[in-house]
Structure formats: structure tokens, C-alpha cells
Amino acid sequence: MESLEELSEDEAPKEHQVSSTLPWKLNTKEIRATKTHNYFTQTKRTENILVQVAFSVGLSSIWRFPYLCHRNGGGSFILMHFFMLLLFGIPLLYMEMIMGKWLRVDNIRVWKQLTPWLGGIGYASILVCIMVSLYNSIITTWSLSYLGNSFHHPLPWDQCTLVKNITVSDLSCLGTVSHQYFWYHTTLSASNHIEEGVKALVLNLSLGIFAVWFLVFLIMMTGLKMSTQMLVFSVFLPYILLLCFLIRGLFLEGVTTSLRRMVTTELSAWASLDLWRQAGGHVLYSLGLGMGTIILFSCKAGGDNYVQVASLVALVNLVTSLLATSVIFIVLGFWTTTSGHACVEQSVSKLMKLIDKGVLPQDAKPPEDILLLPTMDYLDWINNLPGYLQHQVIHFSPSCSIKAQKEKFMEGPGLAFAAFSQVVSLFPGASFWAILFFIALLIIGLNNLINILEGIVFPLQNSISVFKNYPRMLSATHRPQCGQTCLCLSDHLLGRFSGQPRLHQSGRQLRNVLV
């Protein structure tokens, strides 16, 4: 009996032990499942924030904001942009995020659910997406063109190109910085007058815009998605490069004057309604407001604190704009400081060194009193040289402007490309830096185009009965993907016609008239 009692007493704790270990195992599984769920949720939220930042902080901050700031007075435009960002930029961004989060529908159906008679706003946003995609495709084409030229050594924009049958008008390369000359005469193949070259398309830009849309088509056809690591790379690479450019630019001449001009505010500018309009328009364009893409991102993403997300996106947008603008203003100050008489001194010094080394003949020696004469006399002396000497003197001339340049000697969308190509040339191994930078610009441009096209495809897929009944027409999960083919082809053809002025040799003049 004692043995049986002892046995029963020994078994009782074992039963209790088994019963107590089972909940512990269940708790372990629950904890692991909870940790896994939290990990994937946090990853999804991180991807959502990175996508928002990559879309909002794109070509608009690196390319468009600097030339608007340069054209509209520097510090005045920066302050106006900051106030417009606070007044309606962040609130509208938050509003679109909340609409997508709570209603969980695309940018066409969201307006129909809010107020049926406002359903046309969704279709209008599709039209805006189409127009912005055409606009951005041209900018991406410029990036692709510069990327193709970055594989040359030395870089083609560092020196004036050698041309045959040089005349007086061909000395314009010496009258400006070679980087500006490359933008107008090589990238755009711009004509001197609006009447010239209206019917002639620029071959490299025409092929480039076709290549851009073909790349977009391939990415959409293969269903390629960027991983979190690729998103981090595409977001932070431009910042790393811009910081390197800024640090290098701080050692250039005229940096203090240029940065002072950038932050200088004129009170009279605050009364300009056009300046407020441009600042507000850039806030809408840079954050992607009104296109429906923000609603679509929030519709697909999980829950988040969108107040913090909207504030973070706006802050990163502003910091990127100021960083890129600082680099470009430093380059502008460098161009202004080294132009005119300083450029003549630099050119004469370089020619004398090349003559001493035997690279140039003695006939290329400038007159002894050339530095005492007006700067334009130096161009007259070059013009009077024999043809074979003109070729060599122009080719070996440094990248500076013989003509004295003022603060606003270059405006327009090409300012960023000319300025960044200048600062890239200052680094050792300039070709590597140029390839890296313009690859980053190309990735940003393609990413923006794909996100905008998704803002066109997804709403049409869910809102139009024809596309609902035949999902293969637009769906990204079906084959064949004729929808993506037709969409990219139609956008390309629209770009050839609506963006055709930018593809002409007189496109620069036509754009100035239209704007």
C-alpha cells in the first residue's frame, strides 16, 4: 500500500508538470507568431514610408526647385515655399493619406464614395497623372543622355568640342562655360532662333524617350518590385552624392557670396502673386498632390501614424531641395567669380604652359599685353588665328566664360544638369562620379514614372466595367499584359506629340514662349 501511495504521489506532480508545460509551449508559439507578425508589419510600414519618400522626393527636389529658386530670388522663394508647405502642403498630404487609409479604395472610387457628384475629380487626377508622366519622361531622357556621355574619358562637357570650319559664331563656346555649351548645343542641339529647326527632331532625345518608355514597359511586364534594400539604396544614394558635392563645392571660389545670395530675402518679392503661385505649384508637384498616387499608396499600405509620415515626407522633401539648391548656387558663384578677366588670365596661363611643354606651337602664344586689354579682345585674337590654331586653342581652353557673367546668366530647367556636370568634373575619377550620379537620377525618374502609371492602371482596373470584365487588359498579374503595352505605347506616342517642342532644335525657345 505504501508503495502504491508513493507511486500515486510521484505521478501526481508529473501530471501537474505536463499540464503546466503545455500552456508554456503554446505561449512560446504565440510569442513567435506575434514577433513574426510585428516584424512583417514593421517591414511593410517601412516600405510604405520609403515609397512615399522616394516618390515625393524625386526629380522635383533635385532638378525643379533649384532653378525656380534661382529664377525667383533665392531666399524669398525658399521662405514662400516653406510657408506654402506648412499652410496646405502637409495638410493636403495628410488628407489624401487618411482618405486612402479609411476608405481603402483607389483615387477614382474614393471621390464617388465621399460625394457622388465629385466623381469627376478622380478621372481628372488620371489626366493629371498622364500629363505629369509625359513631363517627367522628358527629364528622365535628359538623365539618360548625360549617363550615356558619362562613359567617355575625359567627360565631353569638360572642354569645347572640336569642330570644323570654325567661324566667329562658333567661338560661343569660349563666351560661356563649356558645361552650359554642352547642355544647349549637344544635349538639346538648340537652334539660335525660334524659326530654325522647328521641323527637325533631335535624334538623341527622340531615341532616348523611346528607350525610357521601353525600360518602363520591361519593368511593368516582368512585374519587377523593388526590395526594401533597393528602396533604401535608391533613397539614400542621392543624399550621399549631394553631400559629397556640397563638401567639394565649399572649397570653390565665390562660395560665400553665392550662399549669401541664396538666403537673401527681398521684401518686395512678397507682394508678387506670381511668386506665390509658383511656390504653391511646386509644393503640389513635388509632393504629388492631386494625382491620386498618395491615396493609392495609403490604400495598399497598412495602418500608420500618418501625421508623422506626412511631416516626415515634407521635411525630407524640404531638406533635399535645400541641399540640391546649395550645390547649384555654389556652382553659379564659381562660374561668376571665374568669368571675365579671371578666365582670360587662366586661359593665357594654360596656353603658355602648353607652349613650354611643346604641345602647342609658338604661333599660339598670346600677345604680351593681352591681359591689359578688354576681355573681348582675347576672343578677337583667337578669331584672327589660322584655322588649325583656332582648333587647338579652343580645345585646350579651360572651362570658364570669357564674357563676364552676372548672377542670373543661366536660367531654366537645364541649370541643374549643367551645374551638376560641373561639380562632377571637379572630382578625381570624374567619369565614375558622373555614372553614379546620373544612374541615381535615372532610377529616380523611372521609379516616379512607374508609380504614376500604377496610379493610372489600378483605378481604371477597378472603376470601369470593361476592365473589370476583361482583367487581362490591364492587370499586372495576367499574361499577356497588353494593357501595359498599350499604356506605355500610348504614353510614348503622346510624349512624341505633346512633348514634341522639347524634342525639336527650337524646343528651348518654344518652351519659353509657352511658359
Coordinates of C-alpha atoms in Angstrom, one line a residue:
M1 CA 0.0 0.0 0.0
E2 CA 2.8 2.3 0.8
S3 CA 4.4 1.6 -2.5
L4 CA 1.2 2.3 -4.3
E5 CA 0.7 5.6 -2.4
E6 CA 4.2 6.6 -3.1
L7 CA 3.7 5.8 -6.8
S8 CA 0.5 7.8 -6.9
E9 CA 2.2 10.7 -5.2
D10 CA 5.1 10.5 -7.6
E11 CA 2.7 10.5 -10.6
A12 CA 0.7 13.5 -9.4
P13 CA 3.4 16.0 -9.8
K14 CA 4.3 14.6 -13.2
E15 CA 0.7 15.1 -14.4
H16 CA 0.8 18.6 -13.0
Q17 CA 4.1 19.2 -14.7
V18 CA 2.8 18.1 -18.0
S19 CA -0.3 20.2 -17.7
S20 CA 1.9 23.2 -16.8
T21 CA 4.3 22.8 -19.7
L22 CA 1.6 22.7 -22.3
P23 CA 0.5 26.4 -21.9
W24 CA 4.1 27.4 -21.8
K25 CA 4.6 25.8 -25.2
L26 CA 1.5 27.5 -26.5
N27 CA 2.7 30.8 -25.2
T28 CA 6.1 30.3 -26.9
K29 CA 4.4 29.7 -30.3
E30 CA 2.1 32.7 -29.8
I31 CA 5.1 34.9 -28.9
R32 CA 7.0 33.8 -32.0
A33 CA 3.9 34.3 -34.2
T34 CA 3.4 37.7 -32.7
K35 CA 7.0 38.7 -33.2
T36 CA 6.9 37.4 -36.8
H37 CA 3.6 39.4 -37.5
N38 CA 5.1 42.5 -35.9
Y39 CA 8.3 42.1 -38.0
F40 CA 6.3 41.9 -41.3
T41 CA 4.0 44.7 -40.2
Q42 CA 7.0 47.0 -39.4
T43 CA 8.7 46.0 -42.7
K44 CA 5.5 46.9 -44.5
R45 CA 5.3 50.2 -42.8
T46 CA 9.0 50.9 -43.5
E47 CA 8.4 50.1 -47.2
N48 CA 5.4 52.4 -47.2
I49 CA 7.4 55.3 -45.8
L50 CA 10.3 54.7 -48.2
V51 CA 7.9 54.5 -51.2
Q52 CA 6.3 57.8 -50.1
V53 CA 9.7 59.5 -49.6
A54 CA 11.1 58.1 -52.9
F55 CA 8.0 59.4 -54.8
S56 CA 7.7 62.8 -53.2
V57 CA 11.5 63.4 -53.0
G58 CA 12.5 62.9 -56.6
L59 CA 13.4 65.0 -59.7
S60 CA 11.2 67.8 -58.4
S61 CA 13.5 68.5 -55.4
I62 CA 16.8 67.9 -57.2
W63 CA 16.0 69.4 -60.6
R64 CA 13.0 71.7 -60.4
F65 CA 13.3 73.5 -57.1
P66 CA 16.8 74.9 -57.6
Y67 CA 16.1 76.6 -60.9
L68 CA 12.8 78.1 -59.6
C69 CA 14.7 79.3 -56.5
H70 CA 17.5 80.8 -58.8
R71 CA 14.9 82.5 -61.1
N72 CA 12.8 83.9 -58.3
G73 CA 15.3 85.5 -55.9
G74 CA 16.7 82.8 -53.7
G75 CA 15.7 83.3 -50.1
S76 CA 12.4 84.9 -50.9
F77 CA 11.2 81.8 -52.8
I78 CA 12.5 79.4 -50.1
L79 CA 10.5 81.2 -47.4
M80 CA 7.4 81.2 -49.6
H81 CA 7.8 77.6 -50.4
F82 CA 8.2 76.8 -46.6
F83 CA 5.0 78.7 -45.7
M84 CA 3.0 77.1 -48.5
L85 CA 4.3 73.7 -47.4
L86 CA 3.0 74.4 -43.9
L87 CA -0.3 76.0 -44.9
F88 CA -1.6 73.4 -47.4
G89 CA 1.2 71.0 -48.4
I90 CA 1.3 68.9 -45.2
P91 CA -2.5 69.2 -44.5
L92 CA -3.4 68.0 -48.1
L93 CA -0.8 65.2 -47.9
Y94 CA -2.3 64.1 -44.6
M95 CA -5.8 64.3 -46.0
E96 CA -5.0 62.1 -49.0
M97 CA -3.3 59.6 -46.8
I98 CA -6.3 59.4 -44.4
M99 CA -8.7 59.1 -47.4
G100 CA -6.8 56.1 -48.7
K101 CA -6.4 54.5 -45.3
W102 CA -10.0 54.6 -44.1
L103 CA -11.9 54.1 -47.3
R104 CA -9.5 51.5 -48.8
V105 CA -10.4 52.4 -52.4
D106 CA -8.5 53.9 -55.3
N107 CA -8.4 57.6 -56.3
I108 CA -11.5 57.3 -58.6
R109 CA -13.9 55.5 -56.3
V110 CA -12.8 57.5 -53.2
W111 CA -14.5 60.6 -54.5
K112 CA -17.6 58.7 -55.6
Q113 CA -17.9 57.4 -52.0
L114 CA -17.4 60.8 -50.4
T115 CA -19.8 62.7 -52.8
P116 CA -21.1 61.0 -55.9
W117 CA -21.2 64.3 -57.9
L118 CA -17.5 64.7 -57.3
G119 CA -16.6 61.5 -59.1
G120 CA -15.1 63.5 -62.0
I121 CA -12.2 64.6 -59.8
G122 CA -10.9 61.0 -59.9
Y123 CA -10.9 60.9 -63.6
A124 CA -9.3 64.4 -63.7
S125 CA -6.5 63.0 -61.5
I126 CA -5.9 60.3 -64.1
L127 CA -5.4 63.0 -66.7
V128 CA -3.0 64.8 -64.4
C129 CA -1.0 61.6 -64.0
I130 CA -0.8 61.2 -67.8
M131 CA 0.5 64.8 -68.3
V132 CA 3.0 64.6 -65.4
S133 CA 4.3 61.2 -66.7
L134 CA 4.9 62.9 -70.1
Y135 CA 6.7 65.8 -68.4
N136 CA 8.8 63.5 -66.3
S137 CA 9.7 61.2 -69.2
I138 CA 11.5 64.2 -70.9
I139 CA 13.6 64.9 -67.8
T140 CA 14.4 61.2 -67.4
T141 CA 15.5 61.3 -71.1
W142 CA 17.9 64.1 -70.3
S143 CA 19.4 62.0 -67.4
L144 CA 19.8 59.0 -69.8
S145 CA 21.5 61.3 -72.3
Y146 CA 24.0 62.5 -69.7
L147 CA 24.5 58.9 -68.5
G148 CA 25.5 57.8 -72.0
N149 CA 28.0 60.6 -72.2
S150 CA 29.4 59.8 -68.8
F151 CA 31.2 56.7 -70.1
H152 CA 33.6 59.0 -72.1
H153 CA 37.0 59.9 -70.8
P154 CA 37.6 62.8 -70.5
L155 CA 34.0 63.8 -70.0
P156 CA 32.7 65.6 -73.1
W157 CA 31.4 68.6 -71.2
D158 CA 34.8 69.5 -69.7
Q159 CA 36.2 71.1 -72.9
C160 CA 34.9 72.8 -76.0
T161 CA 34.3 70.2 -78.7
L162 CA 36.5 70.3 -81.8
V163 CA 34.5 71.4 -84.9
K164 CA 35.5 72.0 -88.5
N165 CA 35.3 75.3 -90.4
I166 CA 35.3 77.5 -87.3
T167 CA 33.8 80.9 -87.7
V168 CA 33.2 83.8 -85.4
S169 CA 29.8 82.4 -84.2
D170 CA 31.5 79.1 -83.3
L171 CA 33.5 81.0 -80.6
S172 CA 30.4 81.0 -78.5
C173 CA 31.8 78.1 -76.5
L174 CA 34.5 80.4 -75.2
G175 CA 31.9 83.0 -74.3
T176 CA 30.3 80.7 -71.8
V177 CA 31.1 77.8 -69.6
S178 CA 31.7 74.5 -71.5
H179 CA 29.1 72.8 -69.3
Q180 CA 26.4 75.2 -70.4
Y181 CA 27.6 74.9 -74.0
F182 CA 27.2 71.2 -73.8
W183 CA 23.7 71.4 -72.5
Y184 CA 22.5 73.7 -75.2
H185 CA 24.5 72.6 -78.3
T186 CA 25.0 68.8 -77.6
T187 CA 22.1 67.7 -75.4
L188 CA 19.4 69.9 -76.8
S189 CA 21.1 70.7 -80.2
A190 CA 19.3 74.1 -79.7
S191 CA 19.0 76.5 -82.6
N192 CA 19.8 80.2 -82.3
H193 CA 16.3 81.3 -83.4
I194 CA 12.8 80.0 -82.9
E195 CA 12.3 79.9 -86.7
E196 CA 15.2 77.5 -87.1
G197 CA 14.9 73.8 -86.6
V198 CA 11.1 73.7 -86.0
K199 CA 10.7 70.6 -88.2
A200 CA 13.9 68.9 -87.2
L201 CA 13.8 66.5 -84.3
V202 CA 16.9 65.9 -82.1
L203 CA 17.9 62.4 -82.7
N204 CA 19.4 61.5 -79.4
L205 CA 16.4 62.9 -77.5
S206 CA 13.9 61.1 -79.7
L207 CA 15.8 57.8 -79.2
G208 CA 16.2 58.5 -75.5
I209 CA 12.5 59.0 -74.9
F210 CA 11.8 55.7 -76.7
A211 CA 14.4 54.0 -74.5
V212 CA 12.9 55.4 -71.3
W213 CA 9.4 54.1 -72.2
F214 CA 10.8 50.8 -73.3
L215 CA 12.5 50.4 -69.9
V216 CA 9.3 51.3 -68.1
F217 CA 7.5 48.7 -70.3
L218 CA 10.0 46.0 -69.4
I219 CA 9.8 46.7 -65.7
M220 CA 6.0 46.6 -65.8
M221 CA 6.0 43.5 -68.0
T222 CA 8.3 41.5 -65.7
G223 CA 6.4 42.7 -62.6
L224 CA 9.8 43.7 -61.0
K225 CA 9.4 45.1 -57.5
M226 CA 12.0 46.9 -55.5
S227 CA 13.0 45.2 -52.3
T228 CA 13.5 47.1 -49.1
Q229 CA 17.2 47.2 -49.6
M230 CA 16.8 48.6 -53.1
L231 CA 14.4 51.2 -51.8
V232 CA 16.9 52.2 -49.1
F233 CA 19.6 52.4 -51.7
S234 CA 17.6 54.5 -54.2
V235 CA 16.5 56.9 -51.4
F236 CA 19.9 57.4 -49.7
L237 CA 22.2 57.3 -52.7
P238 CA 21.2 60.8 -53.9
Y239 CA 21.8 62.2 -50.4
I240 CA 25.3 60.7 -50.2
L241 CA 26.2 62.1 -53.6
L242 CA 24.7 65.6 -52.8
L243 CA 26.6 65.7 -49.5
C244 CA 29.8 64.9 -51.4
F245 CA 29.1 67.6 -54.0
L246 CA 28.3 70.1 -51.2
I247 CA 31.6 69.4 -49.3
R248 CA 33.6 69.7 -52.6
G249 CA 31.8 72.9 -53.5
L250 CA 32.6 74.6 -50.2
F251 CA 36.3 74.8 -51.4
L252 CA 35.4 76.6 -54.7
E253 CA 35.8 80.3 -55.3
G254 CA 32.8 82.6 -54.6
V255 CA 31.1 80.2 -52.2
T256 CA 30.4 82.8 -49.6
T257 CA 28.8 85.2 -52.0
S258 CA 26.7 82.6 -53.6
L259 CA 25.4 81.1 -50.3
R260 CA 24.6 84.6 -49.1
R261 CA 22.6 85.4 -52.2
M262 CA 20.7 82.1 -51.7
V263 CA 19.5 83.1 -48.3
T264 CA 18.9 86.8 -49.0
T265 CA 15.3 87.8 -48.9
E266 CA 13.8 90.8 -50.7
L267 CA 10.6 92.2 -49.0
S268 CA 9.3 93.5 -52.3
A269 CA 9.1 89.9 -53.7
W270 CA 6.5 89.0 -51.1
A271 CA 4.0 91.2 -52.9
S272 CA 4.3 89.2 -56.1
L273 CA 1.3 86.9 -56.7
D274 CA 3.1 85.1 -59.4
L275 CA 5.9 84.1 -57.0
W276 CA 3.3 82.7 -54.5
R277 CA 1.7 80.8 -57.4
Q278 CA 5.0 79.3 -58.4
A279 CA 5.8 78.3 -54.8
G280 CA 2.4 76.7 -54.3
G281 CA 2.5 75.0 -57.6
H282 CA 5.9 73.4 -56.8
V283 CA 4.5 72.2 -53.4
L284 CA 1.7 70.4 -55.3
Y285 CA 4.1 69.0 -57.9
S286 CA 6.8 67.9 -55.5
L287 CA 4.6 66.1 -53.0
G288 CA 2.5 64.5 -55.8
L289 CA -0.7 66.1 -54.5
G290 CA -3.9 65.9 -56.7
M291 CA -2.7 63.0 -58.8
G292 CA -4.2 60.3 -56.6
T293 CA -1.0 58.4 -56.2
I294 CA -0.8 59.2 -52.4
I295 CA -4.4 57.9 -52.0
L296 CA -3.3 54.7 -53.8
F297 CA -0.2 54.2 -51.7
S298 CA -2.2 54.6 -48.5
C299 CA -5.0 52.3 -49.8
K300 CA -2.5 49.5 -50.3
A301 CA -0.4 50.1 -47.1
G302 CA -1.2 49.2 -43.6
G303 CA -2.2 51.5 -40.8
D304 CA 0.2 54.1 -39.6
N305 CA 0.5 57.4 -37.9
Y306 CA 0.0 59.5 -41.0
V307 CA 0.6 62.7 -39.1
Q308 CA 4.2 61.7 -38.6
V309 CA 4.5 60.2 -42.0
A310 CA 3.2 63.4 -43.8
S311 CA 5.5 65.6 -41.7
L312 CA 8.5 63.3 -42.4
V313 CA 7.9 63.3 -46.1
A314 CA 7.5 67.1 -46.2
L315 CA 10.7 67.6 -44.1
V316 CA 12.8 65.2 -46.2
N317 CA 11.4 67.0 -49.3
L318 CA 12.5 70.4 -48.0
V319 CA 15.9 69.2 -46.9
T320 CA 16.6 67.6 -50.3
S321 CA 15.5 70.8 -52.1
L322 CA 17.8 73.0 -49.9
L323 CA 20.7 70.6 -50.3
A324 CA 20.5 70.5 -54.1
T325 CA 19.9 74.2 -54.3
S326 CA 23.0 74.9 -52.2
V327 CA 25.2 72.9 -54.5
I328 CA 23.8 74.7 -57.6
F329 CA 24.2 78.2 -56.1
I330 CA 27.8 77.4 -55.2
V331 CA 28.5 76.4 -58.8
L332 CA 26.8 79.6 -60.0
G333 CA 29.0 81.6 -57.7
F334 CA 32.1 79.7 -59.0
W335 CA 31.1 80.4 -62.6
T336 CA 30.5 84.1 -61.9
T337 CA 33.8 84.5 -60.0
T338 CA 36.0 82.8 -62.6
S339 CA 34.4 84.6 -65.6
G340 CA 35.6 87.7 -67.5
H341 CA 39.2 88.8 -66.8
A342 CA 39.9 86.0 -64.4
C343 CA 39.0 83.5 -67.2
V344 CA 41.4 85.3 -69.6
E345 CA 44.2 85.1 -67.1
Q346 CA 43.6 81.4 -66.6
S347 CA 43.4 80.8 -70.3
V348 CA 46.6 82.6 -71.1
S349 CA 48.4 80.8 -68.2
K350 CA 47.3 77.4 -69.6
L351 CA 48.3 78.3 -73.1
M352 CA 51.8 79.4 -72.0
K353 CA 52.3 76.1 -70.1
L354 CA 51.3 74.1 -73.1
I355 CA 53.6 76.1 -75.4
D356 CA 56.5 75.5 -72.9
K357 CA 55.8 71.7 -73.0
G358 CA 55.7 71.7 -76.8
V359 CA 52.1 70.7 -77.0
L360 CA 51.2 74.0 -78.9
P361 CA 53.4 75.8 -81.4
Q362 CA 54.9 79.2 -80.7
D363 CA 52.4 80.8 -83.1
A364 CA 49.7 80.1 -80.5
K365 CA 51.4 82.5 -78.0
P366 CA 49.1 85.3 -77.0
P367 CA 50.2 88.9 -77.2
E368 CA 52.2 90.2 -74.2
D369 CA 49.7 93.0 -73.4
I370 CA 46.6 90.8 -73.8
L371 CA 45.9 90.9 -70.0
L372 CA 45.8 94.7 -70.2
L373 CA 43.1 94.8 -72.9
P374 CA 39.4 94.2 -72.6
T375 CA 38.3 90.6 -72.3
M376 CA 36.6 90.6 -75.7
D377 CA 39.9 91.4 -77.4
Y378 CA 41.0 87.9 -76.4
L379 CA 38.2 86.5 -78.5
D380 CA 39.2 88.7 -81.4
W381 CA 42.8 87.5 -81.2
I382 CA 41.6 83.9 -81.3
N383 CA 39.3 84.7 -84.3
N384 CA 42.3 86.1 -86.2
L385 CA 44.4 82.9 -85.7
P386 CA 44.8 80.4 -88.6
G387 CA 42.1 77.7 -88.6
Y388 CA 44.4 74.9 -87.4
L389 CA 45.5 77.0 -84.4
Q390 CA 41.9 78.0 -83.6
H391 CA 41.0 74.3 -83.2
Q392 CA 43.8 73.7 -80.7
V393 CA 43.4 76.9 -78.7
I394 CA 39.6 76.4 -78.3
H395 CA 40.1 72.7 -77.4
F396 CA 42.7 73.4 -74.7
S397 CA 40.8 76.4 -73.3
P398 CA 39.7 76.0 -69.6
S399 CA 36.1 75.6 -68.7
C400 CA 35.3 79.2 -68.0
S401 CA 33.5 82.1 -69.6
I402 CA 35.5 84.8 -71.3
K403 CA 32.5 87.1 -71.1
A404 CA 31.9 88.5 -67.6
Q405 CA 28.8 86.8 -66.2
K406 CA 26.2 88.2 -63.9
E407 CA 24.4 86.3 -61.2
K408 CA 21.5 85.2 -63.4
F409 CA 23.3 84.3 -66.6
M410 CA 21.6 80.9 -67.0
E411 CA 18.1 80.0 -66.1
G412 CA 15.6 77.3 -67.0
P413 CA 15.4 73.5 -66.5
G414 CA 18.9 72.9 -67.8
L415 CA 20.5 74.7 -64.9
A416 CA 20.7 71.6 -62.7
F417 CA 22.2 69.4 -65.3
A418 CA 24.9 72.0 -66.3
A419 CA 25.7 72.7 -62.6
F420 CA 25.9 69.1 -61.5
S421 CA 28.0 68.2 -64.5
Q422 CA 30.4 71.0 -63.4
V423 CA 30.7 69.8 -59.8
V424 CA 31.2 66.2 -61.0
S425 CA 34.1 67.3 -63.1
L426 CA 35.9 68.5 -60.1
F427 CA 36.4 65.0 -58.6
P428 CA 39.2 62.7 -59.4
G429 CA 37.8 59.9 -61.5
A430 CA 35.1 62.2 -62.7
S431 CA 33.6 59.6 -65.1
F432 CA 32.9 57.2 -62.2
W433 CA 31.1 60.0 -60.2
A434 CA 29.1 61.1 -63.3
I435 CA 28.0 57.5 -64.0
L436 CA 27.0 57.0 -60.3
F437 CA 25.1 60.3 -60.1
F438 CA 23.2 60.0 -63.4
I439 CA 22.3 56.4 -62.7
A440 CA 20.7 57.7 -59.4
L441 CA 18.8 60.3 -61.4
L442 CA 17.7 57.7 -63.9
I443 CA 16.5 55.3 -61.1
I444 CA 14.5 58.2 -59.5
G445 CA 12.9 59.1 -62.8
L446 CA 11.9 55.5 -63.7
N447 CA 10.6 54.9 -60.2
N448 CA 8.4 58.0 -60.4
L449 CA 7.1 57.0 -63.8
I450 CA 6.2 53.5 -62.7
N451 CA 4.4 54.9 -59.6
I452 CA 2.5 57.3 -61.7
L453 CA 1.5 54.7 -64.2
E454 CA 0.3 52.4 -61.4
G455 CA -1.9 55.4 -60.3
I456 CA -3.4 55.1 -63.8
V457 CA -3.8 51.4 -64.2
F458 CA -5.1 50.4 -60.8
P459 CA -8.1 52.9 -60.7
L460 CA -9.1 52.1 -64.2
Q461 CA -9.0 48.4 -63.4
N462 CA -11.4 48.8 -60.6
S463 CA -13.7 51.5 -61.8
I464 CA -14.5 50.8 -65.5
S465 CA -16.7 47.8 -66.2
V466 CA -14.9 46.9 -69.4
F467 CA -11.6 46.4 -67.5
K468 CA -13.5 44.6 -64.7
N469 CA -14.9 42.1 -67.1
Y470 CA -11.6 41.6 -69.0
P471 CA -8.9 41.9 -66.3
R472 CA -6.2 40.7 -68.7
M473 CA -6.4 44.1 -70.4
L474 CA -4.8 46.0 -67.6
S475 CA -4.0 43.5 -64.8
A476 CA -0.4 43.2 -63.8
T477 CA -0.9 39.6 -62.7
H478 CA -2.2 38.2 -66.0
R479 CA -0.4 37.4 -69.3
P480 CA -0.2 38.7 -71.9
Q481 CA 0.0 42.1 -70.4
C482 CA -1.4 44.0 -73.4
G483 CA -2.6 46.8 -71.0
Q484 CA 0.9 47.7 -70.0
T485 CA 2.0 47.5 -73.7
C486 CA -0.8 49.8 -74.8
L487 CA -0.3 52.2 -71.9
C488 CA 3.4 52.6 -72.4
L489 CA 3.0 52.8 -76.2
S490 CA 0.2 55.4 -75.9
D491 CA 2.2 57.5 -73.4
H492 CA 5.2 57.3 -75.7
L493 CA 3.2 58.5 -78.7
L494 CA 1.6 61.2 -76.6
G495 CA 5.1 62.2 -75.4
R496 CA 6.2 62.5 -79.0
F497 CA 3.4 64.8 -79.9
S498 CA 2.6 66.8 -76.7
G499 CA 6.3 66.9 -75.6
Q500 CA 7.4 67.4 -79.2
P501 CA 8.5 71.0 -78.7
R502 CA 11.2 69.8 -76.3
L503 CA 12.4 67.3 -78.9
H504 CA 13.0 70.0 -81.6
Q505 CA 16.1 72.0 -82.1
S506 CA 14.0 75.1 -81.3
G507 CA 12.4 73.5 -78.3
R508 CA 14.1 75.8 -75.8
Q509 CA 12.6 78.9 -77.5
L510 CA 9.2 77.3 -77.8
R511 CA 9.2 76.3 -74.2
N512 CA 10.0 79.8 -73.1
V513 CA 7.1 81.1 -75.2
L514 CA 4.7 78.6 -73.7
V515 CA 5.8 79.1 -70.1

